[in-house]
Tab-separated table of C-alpha atoms in Angstrom:
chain	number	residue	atom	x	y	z
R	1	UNK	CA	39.498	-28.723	20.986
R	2	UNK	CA	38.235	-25.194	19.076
R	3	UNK	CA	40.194	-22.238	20.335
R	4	UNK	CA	38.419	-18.860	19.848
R	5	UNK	CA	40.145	-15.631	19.814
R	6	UNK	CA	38.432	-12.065	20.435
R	7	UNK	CA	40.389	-9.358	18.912
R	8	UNK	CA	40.155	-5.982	19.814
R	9	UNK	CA	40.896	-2.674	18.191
R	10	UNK	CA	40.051	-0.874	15.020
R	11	UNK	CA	40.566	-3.088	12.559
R	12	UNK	CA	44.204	-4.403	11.582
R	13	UNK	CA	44.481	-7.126	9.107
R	14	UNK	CA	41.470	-9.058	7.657
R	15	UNK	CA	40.080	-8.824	11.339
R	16	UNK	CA	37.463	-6.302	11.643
R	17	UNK	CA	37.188	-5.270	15.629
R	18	UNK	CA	34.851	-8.115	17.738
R	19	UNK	CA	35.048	-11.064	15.532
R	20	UNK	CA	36.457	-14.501	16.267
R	21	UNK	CA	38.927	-16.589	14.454
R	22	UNK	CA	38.119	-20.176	15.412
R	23	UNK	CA	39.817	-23.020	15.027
R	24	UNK	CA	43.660	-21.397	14.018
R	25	UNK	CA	41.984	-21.328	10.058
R	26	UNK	CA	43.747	-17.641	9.725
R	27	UNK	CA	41.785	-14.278	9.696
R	28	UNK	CA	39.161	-13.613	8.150
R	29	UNK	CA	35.928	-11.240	8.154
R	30	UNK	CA	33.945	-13.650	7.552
R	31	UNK	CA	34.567	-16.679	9.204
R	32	UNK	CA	31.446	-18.536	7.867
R	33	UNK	CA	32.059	-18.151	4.642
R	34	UNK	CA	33.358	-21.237	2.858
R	35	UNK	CA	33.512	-19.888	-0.779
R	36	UNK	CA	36.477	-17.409	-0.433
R	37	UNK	CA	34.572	-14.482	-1.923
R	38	UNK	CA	33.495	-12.366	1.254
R	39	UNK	CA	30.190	-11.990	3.601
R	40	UNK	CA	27.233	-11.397	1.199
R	41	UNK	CA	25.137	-8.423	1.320
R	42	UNK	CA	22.044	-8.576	2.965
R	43	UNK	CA	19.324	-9.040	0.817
R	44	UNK	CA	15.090	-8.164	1.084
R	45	UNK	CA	13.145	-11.325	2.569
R	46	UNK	CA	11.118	-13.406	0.382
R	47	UNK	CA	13.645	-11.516	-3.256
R	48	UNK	CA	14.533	-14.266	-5.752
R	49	UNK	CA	18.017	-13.686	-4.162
R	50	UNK	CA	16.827	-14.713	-0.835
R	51	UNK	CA	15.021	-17.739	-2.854
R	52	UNK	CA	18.383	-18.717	-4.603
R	53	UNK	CA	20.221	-18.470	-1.003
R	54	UNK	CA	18.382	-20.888	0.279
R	55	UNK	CA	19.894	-23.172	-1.801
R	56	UNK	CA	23.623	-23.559	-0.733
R	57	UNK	CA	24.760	-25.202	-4.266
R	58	UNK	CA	23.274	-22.761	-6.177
R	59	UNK	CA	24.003	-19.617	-3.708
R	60	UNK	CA	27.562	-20.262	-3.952
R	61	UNK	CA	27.478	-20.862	-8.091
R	62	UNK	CA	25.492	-17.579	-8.320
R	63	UNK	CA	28.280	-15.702	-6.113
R	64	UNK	CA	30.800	-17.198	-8.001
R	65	UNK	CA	28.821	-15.969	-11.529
R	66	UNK	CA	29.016	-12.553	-10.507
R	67	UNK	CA	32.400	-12.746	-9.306
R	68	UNK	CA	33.113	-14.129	-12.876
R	69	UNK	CA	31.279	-11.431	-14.545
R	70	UNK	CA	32.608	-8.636	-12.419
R	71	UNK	CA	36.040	-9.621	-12.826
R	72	UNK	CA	35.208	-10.264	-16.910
R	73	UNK	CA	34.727	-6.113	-16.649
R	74	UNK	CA	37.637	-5.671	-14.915
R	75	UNK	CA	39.804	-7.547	-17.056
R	76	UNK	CA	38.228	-5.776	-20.265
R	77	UNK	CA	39.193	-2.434	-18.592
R	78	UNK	CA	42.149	-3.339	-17.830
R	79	UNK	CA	42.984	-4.453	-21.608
R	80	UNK	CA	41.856	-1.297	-22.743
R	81	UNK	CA	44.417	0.449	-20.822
R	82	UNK	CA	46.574	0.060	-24.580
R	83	UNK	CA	43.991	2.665	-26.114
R	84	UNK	CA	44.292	6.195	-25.775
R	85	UNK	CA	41.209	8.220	-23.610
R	86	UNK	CA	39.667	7.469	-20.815
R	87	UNK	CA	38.219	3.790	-22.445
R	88	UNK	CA	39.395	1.992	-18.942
R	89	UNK	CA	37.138	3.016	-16.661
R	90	UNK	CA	33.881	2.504	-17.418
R	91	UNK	CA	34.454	-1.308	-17.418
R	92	UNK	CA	36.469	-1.311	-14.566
R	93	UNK	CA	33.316	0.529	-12.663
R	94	UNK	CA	30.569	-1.662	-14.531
R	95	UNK	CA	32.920	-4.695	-13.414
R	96	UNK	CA	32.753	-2.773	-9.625
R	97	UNK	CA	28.873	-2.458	-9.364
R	98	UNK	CA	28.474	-6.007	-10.752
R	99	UNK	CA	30.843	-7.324	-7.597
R	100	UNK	CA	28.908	-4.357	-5.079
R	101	UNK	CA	25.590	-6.346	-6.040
R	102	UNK	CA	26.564	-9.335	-3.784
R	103	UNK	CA	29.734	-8.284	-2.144
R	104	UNK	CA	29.807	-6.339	0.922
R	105	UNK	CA	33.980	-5.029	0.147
R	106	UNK	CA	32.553	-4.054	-3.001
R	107	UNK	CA	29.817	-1.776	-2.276
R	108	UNK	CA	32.102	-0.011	0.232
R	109	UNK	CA	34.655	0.518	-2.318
R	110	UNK	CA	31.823	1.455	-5.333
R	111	UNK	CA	30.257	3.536	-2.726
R	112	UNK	CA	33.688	5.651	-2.310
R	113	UNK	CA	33.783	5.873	-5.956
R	114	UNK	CA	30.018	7.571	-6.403
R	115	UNK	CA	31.406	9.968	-3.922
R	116	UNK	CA	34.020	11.345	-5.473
R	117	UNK	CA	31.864	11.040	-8.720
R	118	UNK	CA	29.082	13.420	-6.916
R	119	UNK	CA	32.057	15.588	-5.634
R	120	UNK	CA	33.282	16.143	-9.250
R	121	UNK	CA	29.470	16.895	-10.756
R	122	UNK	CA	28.880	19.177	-7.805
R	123	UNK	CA	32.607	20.934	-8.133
R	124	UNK	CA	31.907	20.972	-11.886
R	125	UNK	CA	28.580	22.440	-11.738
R	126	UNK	CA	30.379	25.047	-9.266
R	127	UNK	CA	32.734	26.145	-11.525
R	128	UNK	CA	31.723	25.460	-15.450
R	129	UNK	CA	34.404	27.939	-16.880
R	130	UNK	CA	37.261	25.703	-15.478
R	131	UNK	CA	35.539	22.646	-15.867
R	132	UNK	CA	34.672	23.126	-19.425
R	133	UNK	CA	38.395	24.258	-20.537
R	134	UNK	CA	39.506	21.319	-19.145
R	135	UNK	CA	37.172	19.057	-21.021
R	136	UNK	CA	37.009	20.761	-24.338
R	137	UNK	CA	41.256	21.285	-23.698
R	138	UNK	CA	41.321	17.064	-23.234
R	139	UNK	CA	39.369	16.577	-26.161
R	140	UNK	CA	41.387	18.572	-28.075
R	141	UNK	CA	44.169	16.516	-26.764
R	142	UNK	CA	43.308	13.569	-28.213
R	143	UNK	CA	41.796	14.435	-31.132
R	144	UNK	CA	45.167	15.416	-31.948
R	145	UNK	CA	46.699	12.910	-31.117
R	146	UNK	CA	44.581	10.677	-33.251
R	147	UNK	CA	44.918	13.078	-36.243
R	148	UNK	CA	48.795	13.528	-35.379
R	149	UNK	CA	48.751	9.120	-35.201
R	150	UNK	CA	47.326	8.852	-38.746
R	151	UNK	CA	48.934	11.846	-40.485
R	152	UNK	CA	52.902	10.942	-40.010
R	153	UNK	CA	52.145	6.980	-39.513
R	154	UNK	CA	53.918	6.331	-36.256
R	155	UNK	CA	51.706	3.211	-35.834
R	156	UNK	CA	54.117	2.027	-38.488
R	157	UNK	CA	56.830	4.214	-37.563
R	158	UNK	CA	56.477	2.335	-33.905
R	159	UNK	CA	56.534	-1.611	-35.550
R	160	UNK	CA	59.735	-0.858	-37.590
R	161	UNK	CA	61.054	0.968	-34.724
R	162	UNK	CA	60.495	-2.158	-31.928
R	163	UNK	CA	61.067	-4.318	-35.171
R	164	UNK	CA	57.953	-5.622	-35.532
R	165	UNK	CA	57.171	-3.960	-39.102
């Protein structure tokens, strides 16, 4: 016997407002999607995507590629988070776009992030006094604290510190 529940609402959960749950499997947003990874975008008829779709083994390797490769990025960015600057976030948004090419919760989230990113050029443009101070002031920053790094060695001052040295 297959139970199917409506729900109703906004949005709570992993439910999104009108969609069933069948079968007690849990929530879900998609529930025809046996690979874990989300409801594909939609992609142009007759697009080599559409071609490799067609093909359920190979669909589900090629989702699971770019999941790989998307998470690859994210994992790099992440690592860099040891390193002075702003080194993190370019990987973590290359890792983004390469997940908002075939997932749909991606492109909503890399969509919120070239948002802001317009805001910021447009509020920067606006105001190019403020804007450059803070840029030139954050450069400054760090190139001090590079210089500041090499002149009194507190690389090594760190290791015999922790022990390491």
């Amino acid at each position: 016997m297959t139970r199917t529940v409506t729900v109703t609402g906004t949005g709570t959960g992993n439910r999104v407002a009108g969609e069933h749950s069948a079968g007690g499997r849990g929530a879900t947003r998609c529930p025809d999607c046996t690979d874990g990874l989300g409801k594909p975008r939609p992609v142009k008829p007759g697009s080599w995507r559409d071609r490799v779709r067609q093909k359920p083994a190979l669909a589900v390797a090629y989702r699971v590629a770019v999941f790989v490769v998307g998470l690859l990025f994210v994992l790099l960015g992440l690592a860099l988070t040891v390193l002075p600057g702003p080194l993190t976030i370019p990987p973590v948004l290359a890792g983004l776009w390469v997940w908002s090419t075939e997932f749909e919760w991606a492109r909503r989230i890399f969509a919120a992030f070239r948002r802001k990113a317009v805001d910021a050029w447009r509020h920067a443009r606006q105001h190019p006094v403020s804007s450059a101070a803070v840029t030139i002031g954050g450069l400054a920053a760090a190139a001090f604290v590079f210089w500041a790094v090499g002149h009194w060695d507190l690389v090594d001052r760190g290791k015999e510190l922790v022990g390491l040295g």
